[in-house]
mmCIF file of C-alpha atoms and ligand atoms in Angstrom:
data_model
loop_
_atom_site.group_PDB
_atom_site.id
_atom_site.type_symbol
_atom_site.label_atom_id
_atom_site.label_comp_id
_atom_site.label_asym_id
_atom_site.label_seq_id
_atom_site.Cartn_x
_atom_site.Cartn_y
_atom_site.Cartn_z
ATOM 1 C CA MET A 1 104.388 103.015 91.502
ATOM 2 C CA SER A 2 107.120 103.548 88.939
ATOM 3 C CA GLU A 3 106.415 103.619 85.243
ATOM 4 C CA THR A 4 109.538 101.600 84.488
ATOM 5 C CA GLY A 5 107.607 98.513 85.577
ATOM 6 C CA SER A 6 104.879 98.835 82.977
ATOM 7 C CA LEU A 7 107.376 99.960 80.345
ATOM 8 C CA ARG A 8 109.495 96.909 80.955
ATOM 9 C CA HIS A 9 106.634 94.470 80.903
ATOM 10 C CA GLY A 10 104.449 96.017 78.283
ATOM 11 C CA GLY A 11 107.049 97.253 75.797
ATOM 12 C CA THR A 12 105.922 100.616 74.437
ATOM 13 C CA ASP A 13 102.325 99.952 75.470
ATOM 14 C CA VAL A 14 102.470 101.740 78.821
ATOM 15 C CA ALA A 15 98.723 101.491 79.320
ATOM 16 C CA ARG A 16 98.660 97.696 79.466
ATOM 17 C CA THR A 17 98.124 96.430 83.012
ATOM 18 C CA PRO A 18 100.551 93.643 83.877
ATOM 19 C CA LEU A 19 99.045 90.289 84.790
ATOM 20 C CA VAL A 20 100.409 88.196 87.651
ATOM 21 C CA SER A 21 99.460 84.505 87.902
ATOM 22 C CA LEU A 22 99.141 82.787 91.240
ATOM 23 C CA VAL A 23 99.854 79.097 90.701
ATOM 24 C CA VAL A 24 98.247 77.000 93.438
ATOM 25 C CA PRO A 25 98.799 73.220 93.496
ATOM 26 C CA CYS A 26 95.926 71.546 95.353
ATOM 27 C CA PHE A 27 95.782 68.002 96.651
ATOM 28 C CA ASN A 28 92.769 67.375 98.884
ATOM 29 C CA GLU A 29 92.501 70.952 100.069
ATOM 30 C CA GLU A 30 88.694 71.396 100.218
ATOM 31 C CA GLU A 31 88.893 72.440 103.878
ATOM 32 C CA VAL A 32 91.285 75.283 103.318
ATOM 33 C CA LEU A 33 90.296 76.607 99.876
ATOM 34 C CA PRO A 34 87.338 78.770 101.009
ATOM 35 C CA LEU A 35 89.610 80.365 103.631
ATOM 36 C CA PHE A 36 92.285 80.724 100.990
ATOM 37 C CA LEU A 37 90.089 82.616 98.542
ATOM 38 C CA ALA A 38 88.536 84.753 101.264
ATOM 39 C CA GLU A 39 91.966 85.805 102.467
ATOM 40 C CA LEU A 40 93.602 86.341 99.079
ATOM 41 C CA ARG A 41 90.950 88.212 97.130
ATOM 42 C CA PRO A 42 91.028 91.435 99.192
ATOM 43 C CA ILE A 43 94.827 91.436 99.273
ATOM 44 C CA LEU A 44 95.161 90.990 95.521
ATOM 45 C CA GLY A 45 92.450 93.565 94.926
ATOM 46 C CA SER A 46 94.408 96.104 96.934
ATOM 47 C CA VAL A 47 97.494 96.020 94.693
ATOM 48 C CA PRO A 48 97.246 98.979 92.311
ATOM 49 C CA GLY A 49 98.126 98.632 88.655
ATOM 50 C CA ILE A 50 98.310 94.833 88.553
ATOM 51 C CA ARG A 51 95.730 92.260 87.493
ATOM 52 C CA PHE A 52 95.835 88.818 89.080
ATOM 53 C CA GLU A 53 94.693 85.412 87.924
ATOM 54 C CA PHE A 54 94.470 82.212 89.961
ATOM 55 C CA VAL A 55 95.761 79.074 88.280
ATOM 56 C CA PHE A 56 94.632 76.196 90.494
ATOM 57 C CA VAL A 57 96.121 72.828 89.644
ATOM 58 C CA ASN A 58 93.984 70.013 90.991
ATOM 59 C CA ASP A 59 96.556 67.287 91.571
ATOM 60 C CA GLY A 60 94.202 64.283 91.614
ATOM 61 C CA SER A 61 92.289 65.266 94.745
ATOM 62 C CA THR A 62 89.844 62.659 96.034
ATOM 63 C CA ASP A 63 87.746 65.079 98.071
ATOM 64 C CA GLY A 64 85.548 67.990 97.021
ATOM 65 C CA THR A 65 88.432 70.144 95.800
ATOM 66 C CA LEU A 66 87.583 69.960 92.100
ATOM 67 C CA PRO A 67 83.843 70.805 92.270
ATOM 68 C CA LEU A 68 84.670 73.664 94.600
ATOM 69 C CA LEU A 69 87.297 75.057 92.238
ATOM 70 C CA ALA A 70 85.172 74.516 89.126
ATOM 71 C CA ALA A 71 82.327 76.464 90.754
ATOM 72 C CA GLU A 72 84.721 79.320 91.497
ATOM 73 C CA ALA A 73 85.947 79.293 87.902
ATOM 74 C CA ARG A 74 82.375 79.651 86.650
ATOM 75 C CA LEU A 75 81.760 82.693 88.850
ATOM 76 C CA ASP A 76 85.095 84.475 88.598
ATOM 77 C CA PRO A 77 86.864 84.994 85.249
ATOM 78 C CA ALA A 78 90.133 85.439 87.153
ATOM 79 C CA VAL A 79 90.028 81.805 88.295
ATOM 80 C CA ARG A 80 91.299 79.014 86.082
ATOM 81 C CA VAL A 81 91.492 75.376 87.056
ATOM 82 C CA ILE A 82 93.773 72.752 85.530
ATOM 83 C CA ASP A 83 92.541 69.295 86.446
ATOM 84 C CA LEU A 84 95.283 66.665 86.218
ATOM 85 C CA SER A 85 94.359 63.084 85.394
ATOM 86 C CA ARG A 86 95.669 61.766 88.735
ATOM 87 C CA ASN A 87 97.964 62.731 91.605
ATOM 88 C CA PHE A 88 101.339 63.475 90.032
ATOM 89 C CA GLY A 89 102.959 65.071 93.080
ATOM 90 C CA LYS A 90 103.567 68.670 93.942
ATOM 91 C CA GLU A 91 106.547 69.192 91.638
ATOM 92 C CA ALA A 92 104.600 68.032 88.585
ATOM 93 C CA ALA A 93 101.546 70.032 89.643
ATOM 94 C CA LEU A 94 103.721 73.096 89.892
ATOM 95 C CA SER A 95 105.226 72.426 86.466
ATOM 96 C CA ALA A 96 101.712 72.165 85.055
ATOM 97 C CA GLY A 97 100.765 75.465 86.659
ATOM 98 C CA LEU A 98 103.850 77.203 85.307
ATOM 99 C CA ALA A 99 103.141 75.906 81.811
ATOM 100 C CA GLU A 100 99.515 77.071 81.932
ATOM 101 C CA ALA A 101 100.049 80.433 83.603
ATOM 102 C CA ARG A 102 99.670 83.422 81.276
ATOM 103 C CA GLY A 103 100.938 86.140 83.593
ATOM 104 C CA ASP A 104 103.828 88.529 83.029
ATOM 105 C CA ALA A 105 104.986 87.149 86.342
ATOM 106 C CA VAL A 106 104.094 83.993 88.240
ATOM 107 C CA ILE A 107 103.912 83.298 91.967
ATOM 108 C CA PRO A 108 103.673 79.662 93.078
ATOM 109 C CA PHE A 109 101.583 79.628 96.228
ATOM 110 C CA ASP A 110 100.589 76.747 98.545
ATOM 111 C CA ALA A 111 96.888 76.375 99.210
ATOM 112 C CA ASP A 112 97.382 75.912 102.945
ATOM 113 C CA LEU A 113 98.134 79.595 103.666
ATOM 114 C CA GLN A 114 101.431 78.749 105.368
ATOM 115 C CA ASP A 115 103.039 81.494 103.366
ATOM 116 C CA PRO A 116 101.624 84.911 104.192
ATOM 117 C CA PRO A 117 99.651 86.358 101.275
ATOM 118 C CA ASP A 118 100.260 89.890 102.590
ATOM 119 C CA LEU A 119 103.750 89.490 101.167
ATOM 120 C CA ILE A 120 102.457 89.417 97.582
ATOM 121 C CA PRO A 121 102.212 93.231 97.185
ATOM 122 C CA LEU A 122 105.826 93.483 98.342
ATOM 123 C CA LEU A 123 106.949 90.822 95.853
ATOM 124 C CA THR A 124 105.285 92.632 92.977
ATOM 125 C CA GLU A 125 106.842 95.898 94.118
ATOM 126 C CA ARG A 126 110.348 94.451 93.920
ATOM 127 C CA TRP A 127 109.474 92.999 90.527
ATOM 128 C CA ARG A 128 108.491 96.447 89.282
ATOM 129 C CA GLU A 129 111.852 97.698 90.489
ATOM 130 C CA GLY A 130 113.328 95.404 87.863
ATOM 131 C CA PHE A 131 114.097 92.131 89.670
ATOM 132 C CA GLU A 132 113.264 89.005 87.714
ATOM 133 C CA VAL A 133 113.111 86.696 90.711
ATOM 134 C CA VAL A 134 111.926 87.792 94.140
ATOM 135 C CA ILE A 135 112.412 85.010 96.675
ATOM 136 C CA ALA A 136 110.361 84.970 99.861
ATOM 137 C CA ARG A 137 112.684 83.647 102.552
ATOM 138 C CA ARG A 138 111.504 82.199 105.839
ATOM 139 C CA VAL A 139 113.454 83.723 108.692
ATOM 140 C CA ASP A 140 111.664 81.669 111.298
ATOM 141 C CA ARG A 141 110.550 78.075 110.883
ATOM 142 C CA SER A 142 109.232 77.656 114.418
ATOM 143 C CA SER A 143 105.913 76.499 112.947
ATOM 144 C CA ASP A 144 107.730 73.380 111.690
ATOM 145 C CA GLY A 145 108.675 70.721 114.237
ATOM 146 C CA PHE A 146 112.219 70.419 115.626
ATOM 147 C CA LEU A 147 113.026 67.379 113.495
ATOM 148 C CA LYS A 148 111.804 68.930 110.240
ATOM 149 C CA ARG A 149 113.791 72.093 110.959
ATOM 150 C CA GLU A 150 117.020 70.293 111.749
ATOM 151 C CA THR A 151 116.797 67.868 108.834
ATOM 152 C CA ALA A 152 116.017 70.774 106.518
ATOM 153 C CA ASN A 153 119.125 72.621 107.750
ATOM 154 C CA ALA A 154 121.295 69.544 107.315
ATOM 155 C CA PHE A 155 119.949 69.106 103.805
ATOM 156 C CA TYR A 156 120.750 72.671 102.765
ATOM 157 C CA ARG A 157 124.296 72.335 104.113
ATOM 158 C CA LEU A 158 124.888 69.036 102.331
ATOM 159 C CA HIS A 159 123.329 70.307 99.124
ATOM 160 C CA GLY A 160 125.621 73.343 99.214
ATOM 161 C CA ARG A 161 128.681 71.128 99.598
ATOM 162 C CA LEU A 162 127.775 68.633 96.902
ATOM 163 C CA THR A 163 126.458 70.862 94.139
ATOM 164 C CA ASP A 164 127.517 73.947 92.239
ATOM 165 C CA ILE A 165 124.203 75.742 92.543
ATOM 166 C CA ASP A 166 123.491 77.883 95.534
ATOM 167 C CA LEU A 167 120.142 76.861 96.941
ATOM 168 C CA PRO A 168 118.912 79.884 98.895
ATOM 169 C CA GLU A 169 118.531 78.598 102.440
ATOM 170 C CA ASN A 170 115.012 78.462 103.864
ATOM 171 C CA ALA A 171 113.397 79.449 100.589
ATOM 172 C CA GLY A 172 110.418 77.362 99.559
ATOM 173 C CA ASP A 173 108.586 77.571 96.278
ATOM 174 C CA PHE A 174 107.022 80.863 97.342
ATOM 175 C CA ARG A 175 108.576 83.494 95.098
ATOM 176 C CA LEU A 176 107.762 85.752 92.193
ATOM 177 C CA MET A 177 109.220 84.931 88.791
ATOM 178 C CA ASP A 178 109.211 87.102 85.714
ATOM 179 C CA ARG A 179 107.838 85.707 82.456
ATOM 180 C CA ARG A 180 111.410 85.256 81.200
ATOM 181 C CA VAL A 181 112.235 82.984 84.113
ATOM 182 C CA VAL A 182 109.020 81.009 83.686
ATOM 183 C CA ASP A 183 109.749 80.513 79.985
ATOM 184 C CA ALA A 184 113.227 79.288 80.892
ATOM 185 C CA LEU A 185 111.776 76.815 83.386
ATOM 186 C CA ASN A 186 109.159 75.621 80.920
ATOM 187 C CA ALA A 187 111.938 74.951 78.427
ATOM 188 C CA MET A 188 113.789 72.636 80.799
ATOM 189 C CA PRO A 189 113.225 69.147 79.483
ATOM 190 C CA GLU A 190 113.937 66.909 82.470
ATOM 191 C CA SER A 191 111.228 64.805 84.007
ATOM 192 C CA CYS A 192 112.914 64.471 87.422
ATOM 193 C CA ARG A 193 111.989 67.939 88.584
ATOM 194 C CA PHE A 194 113.342 69.329 91.808
ATOM 195 C CA MET A 195 111.754 72.722 91.321
ATOM 196 C CA LYS A 196 113.692 74.614 93.977
ATOM 197 C CA GLY A 197 116.916 73.493 92.343
ATOM 198 C CA LEU A 198 115.690 74.360 88.858
ATOM 199 C CA PHE A 199 114.649 77.808 90.095
ATOM 200 C CA ALA A 200 118.146 78.399 91.476
ATOM 201 C CA TRP A 201 119.833 76.911 88.423
ATOM 202 C CA ALA A 202 117.941 79.249 86.082
ATOM 203 C CA GLY A 203 119.616 82.298 87.621
ATOM 204 C CA PHE A 204 118.333 85.775 86.579
ATOM 205 C CA ARG A 205 118.349 88.976 88.601
ATOM 206 C CA THR A 206 117.343 87.842 92.060
ATOM 207 C CA THR A 207 116.483 89.466 95.351
ATOM 208 C CA SER A 208 114.695 88.264 98.453
ATOM 209 C CA VAL A 209 112.322 89.403 101.155
ATOM 210 C CA ASP A 210 112.012 87.807 104.601
ATOM 211 C CA TYR A 211 108.938 86.467 106.343
ATOM 212 C CA THR A 212 107.761 84.153 109.104
ATOM 213 C CA ARG A 213 106.154 80.873 108.133
ATOM 214 C CA ARG A 214 102.817 80.109 109.735
ATOM 215 C CA PRO A 215 101.305 76.764 110.637
ATOM 216 C CA ARG A 216 98.817 75.258 108.182
ATOM 217 C CA ALA A 217 95.446 77.044 108.237
ATOM 218 C CA ALA A 218 93.532 73.742 107.931
ATOM 219 C CA GLY A 219 94.025 70.163 106.727
ATOM 220 C CA ARG A 220 97.223 68.126 107.069
ATOM 221 C CA SER A 221 100.691 68.176 105.541
ATOM 222 C CA LYS A 222 100.972 65.889 102.532
ATOM 223 C CA PHE A 223 104.648 65.196 103.098
ATOM 224 C CA SER A 224 105.772 62.302 105.269
ATOM 225 C CA GLY A 225 109.352 61.722 106.412
ATOM 226 C CA TRP A 226 109.927 59.133 103.693
ATOM 227 C CA LYS A 227 108.601 61.478 101.001
ATOM 228 C CA LEU A 228 110.926 64.226 102.247
ATOM 229 C CA TRP A 229 113.895 61.841 102.226
ATOM 230 C CA ASN A 230 113.220 60.960 98.596
ATOM 231 C CA PHE A 231 112.746 64.632 97.832
ATOM 232 C CA ALA A 232 116.191 65.345 99.317
ATOM 233 C CA LEU A 233 117.752 62.508 97.265
ATOM 234 C CA GLU A 234 116.142 63.967 94.151
ATOM 235 C CA GLY A 235 117.545 67.373 95.025
ATOM 236 C CA ILE A 236 121.077 66.081 95.282
ATOM 237 C CA THR A 237 121.119 63.616 92.397
ATOM 238 C CA SER A 238 119.558 66.201 90.082
ATOM 239 C CA PHE A 239 122.416 68.603 90.538
ATOM 240 C CA SER A 240 125.511 66.647 91.552
ATOM 241 C CA THR A 241 127.449 63.622 90.344
ATOM 242 C CA LEU A 242 129.734 63.728 93.369
ATOM 243 C CA PRO A 243 127.999 60.772 95.052
ATOM 244 C CA LEU A 244 128.936 58.731 91.955
ATOM 245 C CA ARG A 245 132.510 59.914 91.672
ATOM 246 C CA ILE A 246 133.255 59.500 95.346
ATOM 247 C CA TRP A 247 133.462 55.724 94.839
ATOM 248 C CA THR A 248 136.547 56.080 92.647
ATOM 249 C CA TYR A 249 138.377 57.618 95.565
ATOM 250 C CA ALA A 250 136.910 55.225 98.081
ATOM 251 C CA GLY A 251 138.204 52.419 95.818
ATOM 252 C CA PHE A 252 141.694 53.939 95.673
ATOM 253 C CA LEU A 253 141.798 54.328 99.434
ATOM 254 C CA VAL A 254 140.685 50.769 100.059
ATOM 255 C CA ALA A 255 143.136 49.361 97.508
ATOM 256 C CA ALA A 256 145.998 51.367 99.014
ATOM 257 C CA GLY A 257 145.027 50.160 102.490
ATOM 258 C CA ALA A 258 144.927 46.575 101.247
ATOM 259 C CA LEU A 259 148.457 46.875 99.749
ATOM 260 C CA LEU A 260 149.803 48.295 103.010
ATOM 261 C CA TYR A 261 148.100 45.567 104.971
ATOM 262 C CA ALA A 262 149.572 42.922 102.631
ATOM 263 C CA ALA A 263 153.062 44.371 103.138
ATOM 264 C CA ALA A 264 152.557 44.399 106.909
ATOM 265 C CA ILE A 265 151.492 40.742 106.881
ATOM 266 C CA ALA A 266 154.509 39.769 104.731
ATOM 267 C CA VAL A 267 156.919 41.534 107.068
ATOM 268 C CA ARG A 268 155.298 40.058 110.144
ATOM 269 C CA THR A 269 155.426 36.556 108.658
ATOM 270 C CA LEU A 270 159.148 36.979 107.842
ATOM 271 C CA ILE A 271 159.935 38.102 111.379
ATOM 272 C CA LEU A 272 157.531 36.083 113.515
ATOM 273 C CA GLY A 273 156.903 33.122 111.201
ATOM 274 C CA VAL A 274 153.507 31.788 110.159
ATOM 275 C CA ASP A 275 150.776 31.966 112.761
ATOM 276 C CA VAL A 276 147.234 30.712 112.480
ATOM 277 C CA PRO A 277 145.050 33.709 111.614
ATOM 278 C CA GLY A 278 141.684 34.142 113.259
ATOM 279 C CA TYR A 279 138.507 34.246 111.234
ATOM 280 C CA ALA A 280 137.128 37.285 113.018
ATOM 281 C CA SER A 281 139.294 39.812 111.196
ATOM 282 C CA LEU A 282 138.438 38.132 107.896
ATOM 283 C CA ALA A 283 134.740 38.150 108.597
ATOM 284 C CA VAL A 284 134.846 41.827 109.552
ATOM 285 C CA LEU A 285 136.718 42.764 106.397
ATOM 286 C CA ILE A 286 134.392 40.790 104.166
ATOM 287 C CA LEU A 287 131.336 42.379 105.705
ATOM 288 C CA LEU A 288 132.847 45.845 105.620
ATOM 289 C CA PHE A 289 133.796 45.717 101.968
ATOM 290 C CA GLY A 290 130.615 43.877 101.033
ATOM 291 C CA GLY A 291 128.729 46.764 102.598
ATOM 292 C CA LEU A 292 130.863 49.397 100.930
ATOM 293 C CA GLN A 293 130.407 47.793 97.531
ATOM 294 C CA MET A 294 126.665 47.619 97.956
ATOM 295 C CA MET A 295 126.532 51.264 98.943
ATOM 296 C CA GLY A 296 128.502 52.168 95.838
ATOM 297 C CA MET A 297 126.229 50.063 93.656
ATOM 298 C CA GLY A 298 123.175 51.542 95.313
ATOM 299 C CA MET A 299 124.420 55.041 94.608
ATOM 300 C CA ILE A 300 125.030 54.136 90.977
ATOM 301 C CA GLY A 301 121.562 52.597 90.984
ATOM 302 C CA GLU A 302 120.033 55.918 92.081
ATOM 303 C CA TYR A 303 121.485 57.546 88.994
ATOM 304 C CA VAL A 304 120.827 54.690 86.583
ATOM 305 C CA GLY A 305 117.199 54.687 87.725
ATOM 306 C CA ARG A 306 116.935 58.377 86.986
ATOM 307 C CA ILE A 307 118.599 57.984 83.598
ATOM 308 C CA TYR A 308 115.992 55.309 82.867
ATOM 309 C CA MET A 309 113.116 57.572 83.908
ATOM 310 C CA GLU A 310 114.482 60.469 81.861
ATOM 311 C CA SER A 311 115.111 58.310 78.818
ATOM 312 C CA LYS A 312 111.426 57.376 78.575
ATOM 313 C CA ARG A 313 110.602 60.990 77.729
ATOM 314 C CA ARG A 314 107.143 60.677 79.228
ATOM 315 C CA PRO A 315 105.107 63.826 79.716
ATOM 316 C CA LEU A 316 105.261 65.142 83.272
ATOM 317 C CA TYR A 317 101.492 64.994 83.707
ATOM 318 C CA PHE A 318 98.212 64.722 81.833
ATOM 319 C CA VAL A 319 95.502 67.353 81.906
ATOM 320 C CA ARG A 320 91.992 65.900 82.091
ATOM 321 C CA ALA A 321 90.136 69.191 81.783
ATOM 322 C CA ARG A 322 90.435 72.924 82.139
ATOM 323 C CA TYR A 323 87.879 75.213 83.715
ATOM 324 C CA GLY A 324 87.552 78.975 83.401
ATOM 325 C CA GLY A 325 89.505 81.457 81.285
ATOM 326 C CA ASP A 326 88.291 82.360 77.797
ATOM 327 C CA GLN A 327 90.752 80.733 75.424
ATOM 328 C CA PRO A 328 92.416 77.684 76.904
ATOM 329 C CA PRO A 329 96.078 77.393 75.828
ATOM 330 C CA GLU A 330 97.241 74.455 73.715
ATOM 331 C CA PRO A 331 97.694 71.245 75.689
ATOM 332 C CA ARG A 332 101.396 70.440 76.007
HETATM 333 N N1 UDP B 401 100.347 69.207 96.952
HETATM 334 C C1 UDP B 401 100.072 68.761 95.673
HETATM 335 N N2 UDP B 401 100.293 67.440 95.360
HETATM 336 C C2 UDP B 401 100.813 66.556 96.271
HETATM 337 C C3 UDP B 401 101.113 67.036 97.567
HETATM 338 C C4 UDP B 401 100.869 68.366 97.873
HETATM 339 O O1 UDP B 401 99.620 69.514 94.815
HETATM 340 O O2 UDP B 401 100.974 65.387 95.929
HETATM 341 C C5 UDP B 401 100.093 70.637 97.292
HETATM 342 C C6 UDP B 401 99.226 70.842 98.530
HETATM 343 O O3 UDP B 401 97.866 70.824 98.216
HETATM 344 C C7 UDP B 401 99.689 72.217 99.003
HETATM 345 C C8 UDP B 401 101.150 72.250 98.590
HETATM 346 O O4 UDP B 401 101.322 71.237 97.595
HETATM 347 O O5 UDP B 401 99.007 73.259 98.323
HETATM 348 C C9 UDP B 401 102.081 72.016 99.761
HETATM 349 O O6 UDP B 401 101.735 70.833 100.413
HETATM 350 P P1 UDP B 401 101.840 70.676 102.004
HETATM 351 O O7 UDP B 401 101.336 71.905 102.667
HETATM 352 O O8 UDP B 401 101.180 69.389 102.363
HETATM 353 O O9 UDP B 401 103.409 70.560 102.195
HETATM 354 P P2 UDP B 401 104.278 71.121 103.439
HETATM 355 O O10 UDP B 401 103.909 72.565 103.594
HETATM 356 O O11 UDP B 401 103.886 70.305 104.601
HETATM 357 O O12 UDP B 401 105.688 70.913 103.001
HETATM 358 MG MG1 MG B 402 102.166 73.331 103.773
#
């Protein structure tokens, strides 16, 4: 273990042991949490020279998740629980966890053990080498179904084309972030939060390590196809205005086509005289351009809706209660 790590994170106080927070959003995870703790504790205990804390965010679970977590928090001072007032969704839960975490570095970690906890020592090692972001990249998604894999690939390609930020392919939320990065994220004011995009947008000195994603240890995925579609829309609209601007060019193209068509009709009428036009071509054109216009309006609507949501300046979530930890931080 190099001393540069503790020097960097503790200033001149070399003796101070760095603290790493594991932020775990939980929505109805009572089945998997005992497994989760049993698997993580020995791994975290085996990392020399680093203290760990768990920051569980209970995202409005309706099962026994909260009592289970609260009991853990009573027994173990390294466990803190942030109980949100309802289900706000994973992105908000993660934001809550990042705001409440006190570590010198933070690792968002899913409760379902799909990401291998044995990678955590490696992440902290790279962090001590001086990297501010250590991304855990899935090299193999065979635990996801064919459809989820293919749609995910298509999304990353499209996102890369449409936006300026480089979303690291196949990287989830599982990564280590230095305190500086977490502070930067906490300072981002938007309420439409596509965390992966915000992570990438923040920048900082970044490296990655590869791993294989496992199937869920227990319980079911909380993300349906429709939820993922909306998630993808959020990802694109949060970082690109291209879908809005494209309609200017579509309009130009259509107008130019219409002028050409008008000229063609005029010429044909001069040469062949007036014929009785069919209604089919008219009907097709009306439907086509009606459809195009609605798509354009819909796209604008996606953005206007988001402007509306942002303009309300509502908090991202409400905390009902906190469990564990000695001095709870100020509510935000
Ligand atoms: N999660 C959450 N709030 C939600 C949905 C999910 O906090 O509204 C948590 C969930 O408990 C898990 C993590 O987010 O710890 C990832 O969820 P899941 O495994 O269902 O997603 P997938 O891996 O299928 O994308
Ligand atoms: Mg999962």
